[in-house]
Short mmCIF file of N, CA and C in Angstrom, two decimals:
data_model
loop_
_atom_site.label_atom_id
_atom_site.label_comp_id
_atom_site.label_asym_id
_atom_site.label_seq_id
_atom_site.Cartn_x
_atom_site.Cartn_y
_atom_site.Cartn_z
N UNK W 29 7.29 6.19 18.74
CA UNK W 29 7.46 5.40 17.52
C UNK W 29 6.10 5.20 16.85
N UNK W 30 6.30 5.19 15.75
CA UNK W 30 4.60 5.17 14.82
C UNK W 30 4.30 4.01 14.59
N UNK W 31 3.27 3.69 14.57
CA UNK W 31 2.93 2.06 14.50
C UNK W 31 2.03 2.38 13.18
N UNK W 32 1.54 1.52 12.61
CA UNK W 32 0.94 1.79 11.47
C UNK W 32 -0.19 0.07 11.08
N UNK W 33 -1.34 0.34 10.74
CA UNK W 33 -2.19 -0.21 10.82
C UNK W 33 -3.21 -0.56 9.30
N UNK W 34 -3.12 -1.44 8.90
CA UNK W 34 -3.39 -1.75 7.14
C UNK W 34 -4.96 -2.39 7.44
N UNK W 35 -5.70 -1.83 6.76
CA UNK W 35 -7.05 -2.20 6.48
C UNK W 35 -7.80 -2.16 5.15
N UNK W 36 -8.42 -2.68 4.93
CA UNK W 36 -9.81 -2.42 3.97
C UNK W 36 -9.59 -3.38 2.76
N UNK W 37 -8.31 -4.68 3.26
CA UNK W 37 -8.94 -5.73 2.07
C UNK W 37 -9.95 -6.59 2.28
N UNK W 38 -9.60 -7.80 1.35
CA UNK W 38 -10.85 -8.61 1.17
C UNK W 38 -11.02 -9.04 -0.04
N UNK W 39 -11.70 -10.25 -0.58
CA UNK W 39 -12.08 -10.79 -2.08
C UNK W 39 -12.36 -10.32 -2.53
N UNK W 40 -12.35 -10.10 -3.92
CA UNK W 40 -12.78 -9.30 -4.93
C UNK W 40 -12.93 -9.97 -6.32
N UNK W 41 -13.75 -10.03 -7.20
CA UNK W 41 -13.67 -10.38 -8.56
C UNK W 41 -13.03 -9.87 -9.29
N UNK W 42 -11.80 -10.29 -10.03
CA UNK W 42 -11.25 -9.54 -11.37
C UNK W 42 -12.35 -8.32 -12.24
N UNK W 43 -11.56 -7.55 -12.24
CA UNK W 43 -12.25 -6.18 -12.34
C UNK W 43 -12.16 -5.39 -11.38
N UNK W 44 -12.34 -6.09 -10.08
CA UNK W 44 -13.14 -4.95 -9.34
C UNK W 44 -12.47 -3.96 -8.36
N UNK W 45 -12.83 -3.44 -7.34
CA UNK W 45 -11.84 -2.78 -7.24
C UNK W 45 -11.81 -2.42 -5.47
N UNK W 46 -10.94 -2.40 -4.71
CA UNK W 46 -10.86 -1.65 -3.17
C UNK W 46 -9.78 -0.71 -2.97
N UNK W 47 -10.18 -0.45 -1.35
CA UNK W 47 -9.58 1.30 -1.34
C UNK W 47 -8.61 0.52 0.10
N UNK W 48 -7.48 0.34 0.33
CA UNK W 48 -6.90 0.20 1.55
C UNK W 48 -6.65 1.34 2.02
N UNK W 49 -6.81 1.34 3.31
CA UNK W 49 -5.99 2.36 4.51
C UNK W 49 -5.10 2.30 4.92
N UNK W 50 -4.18 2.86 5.53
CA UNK W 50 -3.19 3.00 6.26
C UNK W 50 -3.17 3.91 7.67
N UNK W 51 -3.58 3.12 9.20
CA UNK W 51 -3.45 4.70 9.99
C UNK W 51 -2.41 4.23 11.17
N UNK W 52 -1.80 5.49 11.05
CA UNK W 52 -0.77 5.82 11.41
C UNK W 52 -0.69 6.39 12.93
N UNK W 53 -0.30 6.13 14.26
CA UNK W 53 -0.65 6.54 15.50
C UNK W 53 -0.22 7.58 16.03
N UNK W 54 1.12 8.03 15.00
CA UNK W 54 1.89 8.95 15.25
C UNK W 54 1.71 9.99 13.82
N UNK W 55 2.03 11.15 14.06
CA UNK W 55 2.08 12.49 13.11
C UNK W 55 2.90 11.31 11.47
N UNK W 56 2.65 11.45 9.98
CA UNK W 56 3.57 11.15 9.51
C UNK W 56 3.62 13.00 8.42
N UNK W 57 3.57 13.65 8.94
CA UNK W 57 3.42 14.94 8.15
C UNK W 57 5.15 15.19 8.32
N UNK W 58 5.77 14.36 8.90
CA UNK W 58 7.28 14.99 8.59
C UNK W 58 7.96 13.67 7.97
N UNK W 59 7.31 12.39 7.70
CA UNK W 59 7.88 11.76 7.21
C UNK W 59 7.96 11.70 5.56
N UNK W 60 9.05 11.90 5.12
CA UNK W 60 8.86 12.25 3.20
C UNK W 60 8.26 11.54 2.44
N UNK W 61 8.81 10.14 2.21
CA UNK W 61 7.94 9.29 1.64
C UNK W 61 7.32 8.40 2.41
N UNK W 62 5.76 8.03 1.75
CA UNK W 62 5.24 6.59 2.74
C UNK W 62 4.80 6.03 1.30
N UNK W 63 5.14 5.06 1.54
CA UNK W 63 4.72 3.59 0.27
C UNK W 63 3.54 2.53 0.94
N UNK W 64 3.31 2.05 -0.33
CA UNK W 64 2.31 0.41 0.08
C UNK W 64 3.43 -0.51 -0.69
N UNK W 65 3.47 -1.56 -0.17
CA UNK W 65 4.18 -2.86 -0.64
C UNK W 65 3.19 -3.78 -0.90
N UNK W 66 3.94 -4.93 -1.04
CA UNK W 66 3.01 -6.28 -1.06
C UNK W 66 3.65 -7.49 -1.19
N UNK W 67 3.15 -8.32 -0.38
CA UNK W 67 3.70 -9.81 -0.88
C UNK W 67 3.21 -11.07 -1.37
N UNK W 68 3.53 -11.61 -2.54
CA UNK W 68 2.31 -12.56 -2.55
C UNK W 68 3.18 -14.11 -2.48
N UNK W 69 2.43 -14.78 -2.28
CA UNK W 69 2.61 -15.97 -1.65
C UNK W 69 3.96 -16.74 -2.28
N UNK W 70 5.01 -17.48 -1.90
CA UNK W 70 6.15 -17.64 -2.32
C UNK W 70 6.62 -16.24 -2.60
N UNK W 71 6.67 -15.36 -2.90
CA UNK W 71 7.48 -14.15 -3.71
C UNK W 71 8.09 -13.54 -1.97
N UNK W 72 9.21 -12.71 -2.61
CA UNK W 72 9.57 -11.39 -2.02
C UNK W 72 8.56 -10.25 -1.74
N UNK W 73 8.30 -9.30 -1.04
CA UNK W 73 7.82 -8.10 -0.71
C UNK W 73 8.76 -7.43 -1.39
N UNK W 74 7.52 -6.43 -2.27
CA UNK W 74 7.66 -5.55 -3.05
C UNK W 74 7.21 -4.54 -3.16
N UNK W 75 7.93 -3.30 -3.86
CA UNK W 75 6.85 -1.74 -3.48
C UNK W 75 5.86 -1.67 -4.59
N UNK W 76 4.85 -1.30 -4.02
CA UNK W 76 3.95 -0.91 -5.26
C UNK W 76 3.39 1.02 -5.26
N UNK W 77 3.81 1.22 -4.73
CA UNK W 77 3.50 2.69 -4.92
C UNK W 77 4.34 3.83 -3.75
N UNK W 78 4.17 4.89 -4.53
CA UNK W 78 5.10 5.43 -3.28
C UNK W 78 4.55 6.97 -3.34
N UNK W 79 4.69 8.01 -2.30
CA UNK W 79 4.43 9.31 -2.18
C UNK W 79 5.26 9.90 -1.11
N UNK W 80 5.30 11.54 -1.75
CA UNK W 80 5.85 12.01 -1.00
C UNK W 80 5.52 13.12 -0.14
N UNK W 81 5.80 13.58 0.49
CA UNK W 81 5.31 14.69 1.32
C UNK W 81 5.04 15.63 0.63
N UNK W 82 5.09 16.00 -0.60
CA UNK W 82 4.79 17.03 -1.62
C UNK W 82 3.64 16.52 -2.33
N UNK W 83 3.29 15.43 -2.41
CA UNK W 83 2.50 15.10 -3.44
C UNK W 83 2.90 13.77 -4.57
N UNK W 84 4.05 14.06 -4.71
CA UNK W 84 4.89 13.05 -5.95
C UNK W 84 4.54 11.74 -5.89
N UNK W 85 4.45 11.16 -6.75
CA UNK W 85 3.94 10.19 -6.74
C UNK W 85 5.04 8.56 -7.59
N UNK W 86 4.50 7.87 -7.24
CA UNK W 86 5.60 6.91 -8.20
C UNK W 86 4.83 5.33 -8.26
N UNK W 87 4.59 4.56 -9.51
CA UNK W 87 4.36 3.25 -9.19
C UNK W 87 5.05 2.46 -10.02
N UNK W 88 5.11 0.99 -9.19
CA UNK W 88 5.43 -0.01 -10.22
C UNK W 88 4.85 -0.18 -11.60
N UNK W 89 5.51 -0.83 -12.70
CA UNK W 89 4.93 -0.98 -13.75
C UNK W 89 3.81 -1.86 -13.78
N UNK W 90 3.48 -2.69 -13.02
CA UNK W 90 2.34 -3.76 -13.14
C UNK W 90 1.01 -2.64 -12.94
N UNK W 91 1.32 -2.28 -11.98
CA UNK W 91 0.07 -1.27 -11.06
C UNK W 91 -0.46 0.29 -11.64
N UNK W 92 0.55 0.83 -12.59
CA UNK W 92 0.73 2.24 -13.53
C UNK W 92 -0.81 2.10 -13.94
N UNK W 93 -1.37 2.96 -13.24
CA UNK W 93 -3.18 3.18 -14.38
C UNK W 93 -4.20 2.53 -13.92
N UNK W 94 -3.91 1.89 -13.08
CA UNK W 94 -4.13 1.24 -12.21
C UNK W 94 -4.85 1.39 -10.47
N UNK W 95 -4.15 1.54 -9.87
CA UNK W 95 -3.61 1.79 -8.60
C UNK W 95 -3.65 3.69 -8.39
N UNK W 96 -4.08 4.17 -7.57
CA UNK W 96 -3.75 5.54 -7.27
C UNK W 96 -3.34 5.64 -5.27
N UNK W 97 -1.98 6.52 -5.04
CA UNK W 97 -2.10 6.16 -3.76
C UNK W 97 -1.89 7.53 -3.32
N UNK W 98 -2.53 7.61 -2.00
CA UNK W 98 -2.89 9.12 -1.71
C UNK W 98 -2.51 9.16 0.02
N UNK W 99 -1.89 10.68 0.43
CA UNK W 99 -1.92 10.59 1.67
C UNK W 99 -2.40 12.01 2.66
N UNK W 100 -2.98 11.45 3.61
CA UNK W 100 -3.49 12.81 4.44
C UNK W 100 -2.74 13.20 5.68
N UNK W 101 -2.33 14.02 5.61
CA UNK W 101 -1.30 14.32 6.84
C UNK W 101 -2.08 14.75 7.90
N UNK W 102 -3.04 15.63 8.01
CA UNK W 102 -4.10 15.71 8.95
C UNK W 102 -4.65 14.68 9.44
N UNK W 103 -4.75 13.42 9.06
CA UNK W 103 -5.41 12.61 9.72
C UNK W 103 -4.54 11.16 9.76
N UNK W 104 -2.97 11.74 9.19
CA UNK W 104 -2.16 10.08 9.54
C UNK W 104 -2.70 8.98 8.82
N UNK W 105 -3.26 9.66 7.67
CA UNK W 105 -3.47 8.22 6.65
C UNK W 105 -2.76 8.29 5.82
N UNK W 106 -2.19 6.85 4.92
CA UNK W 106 -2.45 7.12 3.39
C UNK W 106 -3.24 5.72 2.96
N UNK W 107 -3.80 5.98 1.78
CA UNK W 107 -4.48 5.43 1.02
C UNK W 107 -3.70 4.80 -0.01
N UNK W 108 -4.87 3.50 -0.81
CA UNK W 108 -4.27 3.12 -1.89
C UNK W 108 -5.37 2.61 -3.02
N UNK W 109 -6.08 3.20 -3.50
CA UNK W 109 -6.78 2.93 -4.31
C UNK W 109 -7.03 2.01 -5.10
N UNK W 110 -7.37 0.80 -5.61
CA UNK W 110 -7.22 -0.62 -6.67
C UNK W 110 -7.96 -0.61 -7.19
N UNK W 111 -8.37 -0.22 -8.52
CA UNK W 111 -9.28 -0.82 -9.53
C UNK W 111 -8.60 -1.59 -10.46
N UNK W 112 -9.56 -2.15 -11.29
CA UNK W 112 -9.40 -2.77 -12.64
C UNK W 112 -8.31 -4.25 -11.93
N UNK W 113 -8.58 -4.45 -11.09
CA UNK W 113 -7.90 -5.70 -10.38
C UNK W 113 -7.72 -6.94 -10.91
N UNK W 114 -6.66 -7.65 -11.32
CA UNK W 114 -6.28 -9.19 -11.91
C UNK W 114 -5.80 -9.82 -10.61
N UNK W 115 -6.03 -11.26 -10.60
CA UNK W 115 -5.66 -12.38 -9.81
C UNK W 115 -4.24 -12.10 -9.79
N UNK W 116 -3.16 -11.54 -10.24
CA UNK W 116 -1.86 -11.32 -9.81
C UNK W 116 -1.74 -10.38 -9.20
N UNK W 117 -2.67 -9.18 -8.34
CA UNK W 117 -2.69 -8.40 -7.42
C UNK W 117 -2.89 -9.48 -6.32
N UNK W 118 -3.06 -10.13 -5.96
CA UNK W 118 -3.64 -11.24 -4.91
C UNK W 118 -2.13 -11.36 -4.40
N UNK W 119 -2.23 -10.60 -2.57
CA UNK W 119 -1.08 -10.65 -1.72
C UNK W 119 -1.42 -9.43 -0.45
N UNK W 120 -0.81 -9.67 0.50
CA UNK W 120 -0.86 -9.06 1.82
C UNK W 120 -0.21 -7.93 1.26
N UNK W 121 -0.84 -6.86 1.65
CA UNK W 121 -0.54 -5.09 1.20
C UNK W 121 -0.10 -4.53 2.87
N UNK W 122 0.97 -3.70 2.81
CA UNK W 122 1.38 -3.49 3.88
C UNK W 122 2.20 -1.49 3.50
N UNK W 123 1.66 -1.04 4.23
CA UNK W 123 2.50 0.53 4.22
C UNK W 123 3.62 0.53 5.20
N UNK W 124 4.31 1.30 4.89
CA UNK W 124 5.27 1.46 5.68
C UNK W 124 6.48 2.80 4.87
N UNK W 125 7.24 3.46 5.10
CA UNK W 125 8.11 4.23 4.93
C UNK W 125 8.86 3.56 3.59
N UNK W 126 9.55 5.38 2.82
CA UNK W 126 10.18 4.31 2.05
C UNK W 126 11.22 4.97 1.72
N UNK W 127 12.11 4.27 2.32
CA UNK W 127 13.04 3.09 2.36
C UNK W 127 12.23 2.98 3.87
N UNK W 128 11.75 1.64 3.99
CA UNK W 128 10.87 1.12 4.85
C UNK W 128 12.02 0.46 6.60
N UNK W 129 10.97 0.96 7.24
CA UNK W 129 11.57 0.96 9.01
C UNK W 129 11.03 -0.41 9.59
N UNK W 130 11.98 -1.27 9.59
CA UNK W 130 11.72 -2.76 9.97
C UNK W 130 10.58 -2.71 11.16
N UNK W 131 10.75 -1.83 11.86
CA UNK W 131 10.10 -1.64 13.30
C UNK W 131 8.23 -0.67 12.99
N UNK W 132 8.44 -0.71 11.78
CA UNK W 132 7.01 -0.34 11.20
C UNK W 132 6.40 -1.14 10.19
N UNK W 133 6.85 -1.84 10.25
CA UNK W 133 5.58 -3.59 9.80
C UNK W 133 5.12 -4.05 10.30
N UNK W 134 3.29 -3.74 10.06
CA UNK W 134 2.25 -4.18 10.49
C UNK W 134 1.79 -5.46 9.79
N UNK W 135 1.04 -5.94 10.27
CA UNK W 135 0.04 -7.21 9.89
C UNK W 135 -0.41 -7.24 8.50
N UNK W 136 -0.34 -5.92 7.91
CA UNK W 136 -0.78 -6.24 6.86
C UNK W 136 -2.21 -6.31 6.20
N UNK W 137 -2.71 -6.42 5.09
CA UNK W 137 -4.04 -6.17 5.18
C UNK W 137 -4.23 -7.29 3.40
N UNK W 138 -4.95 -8.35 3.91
CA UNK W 138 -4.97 -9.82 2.42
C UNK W 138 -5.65 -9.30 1.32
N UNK W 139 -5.48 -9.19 -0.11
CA UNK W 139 -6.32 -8.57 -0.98
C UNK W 139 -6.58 -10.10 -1.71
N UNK W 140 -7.49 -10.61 -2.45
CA UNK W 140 -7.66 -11.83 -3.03
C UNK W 140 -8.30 -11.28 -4.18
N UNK W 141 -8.16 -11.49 -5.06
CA UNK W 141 -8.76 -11.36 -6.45
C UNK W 141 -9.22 -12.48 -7.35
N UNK W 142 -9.84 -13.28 -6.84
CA UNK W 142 -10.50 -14.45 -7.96
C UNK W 142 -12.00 -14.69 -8.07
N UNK W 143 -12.11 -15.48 -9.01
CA UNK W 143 -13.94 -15.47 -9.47
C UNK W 143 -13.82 -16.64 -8.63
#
């Protein structure tokens, strides 16, 4: 079973911008899509980007131009790129499959965006 492991947030000033990770313990080169979600405080978890084993790509409208999310099958990552960041990105970012595998939610990784 793949466990999956969210890193590389942290505060940030409006504007600015971080790169999260995603690594993965197991192969995901046969899994089709892998997404990043997010949840922010009171709200539901939500998808914010998605890819597929081809390349394809897909994002929410908040995040479009935004956000770029990328994945390496050689090395069981994917990525998620954040620039140009507003205080309503501020929420625990989490990857996982998508349509997402209850039994592959990790901890998560806090992004904060305020001056």
């Amino acid at each position: 079973q793949v466990q999956l492991v969210e890193s590389g947030g942290g505060l940030v000033q409006p504007g600015g911008s971080l790169r999260l990770s995603c690594a993965a313990s197991g192969s995901i080169s046969k899994i089709n899509v892998m997404a990043w979600y997010r949840q922010a405080p009171g709200k539901q978890r939500e998808l914010v980007a998605i890819i597929t084993s081809g390349g394809s790509t897909h994002y929410e409208d908040s995040v479009k131009g935004r956000f770029t999310i990328s994945r390496d099958n050689a090395k069981n990552t994917v990525s998620l790129q954040m620039d140009s960041l507003k205080p309503e990105d501020t929420a625990v970012y989490y990857c996982n499959t998508a349509p997402p595998v209850s039994a592959f939610w990790g901890q998560g990784t806090q992004v904060t965006v305020s001056s």
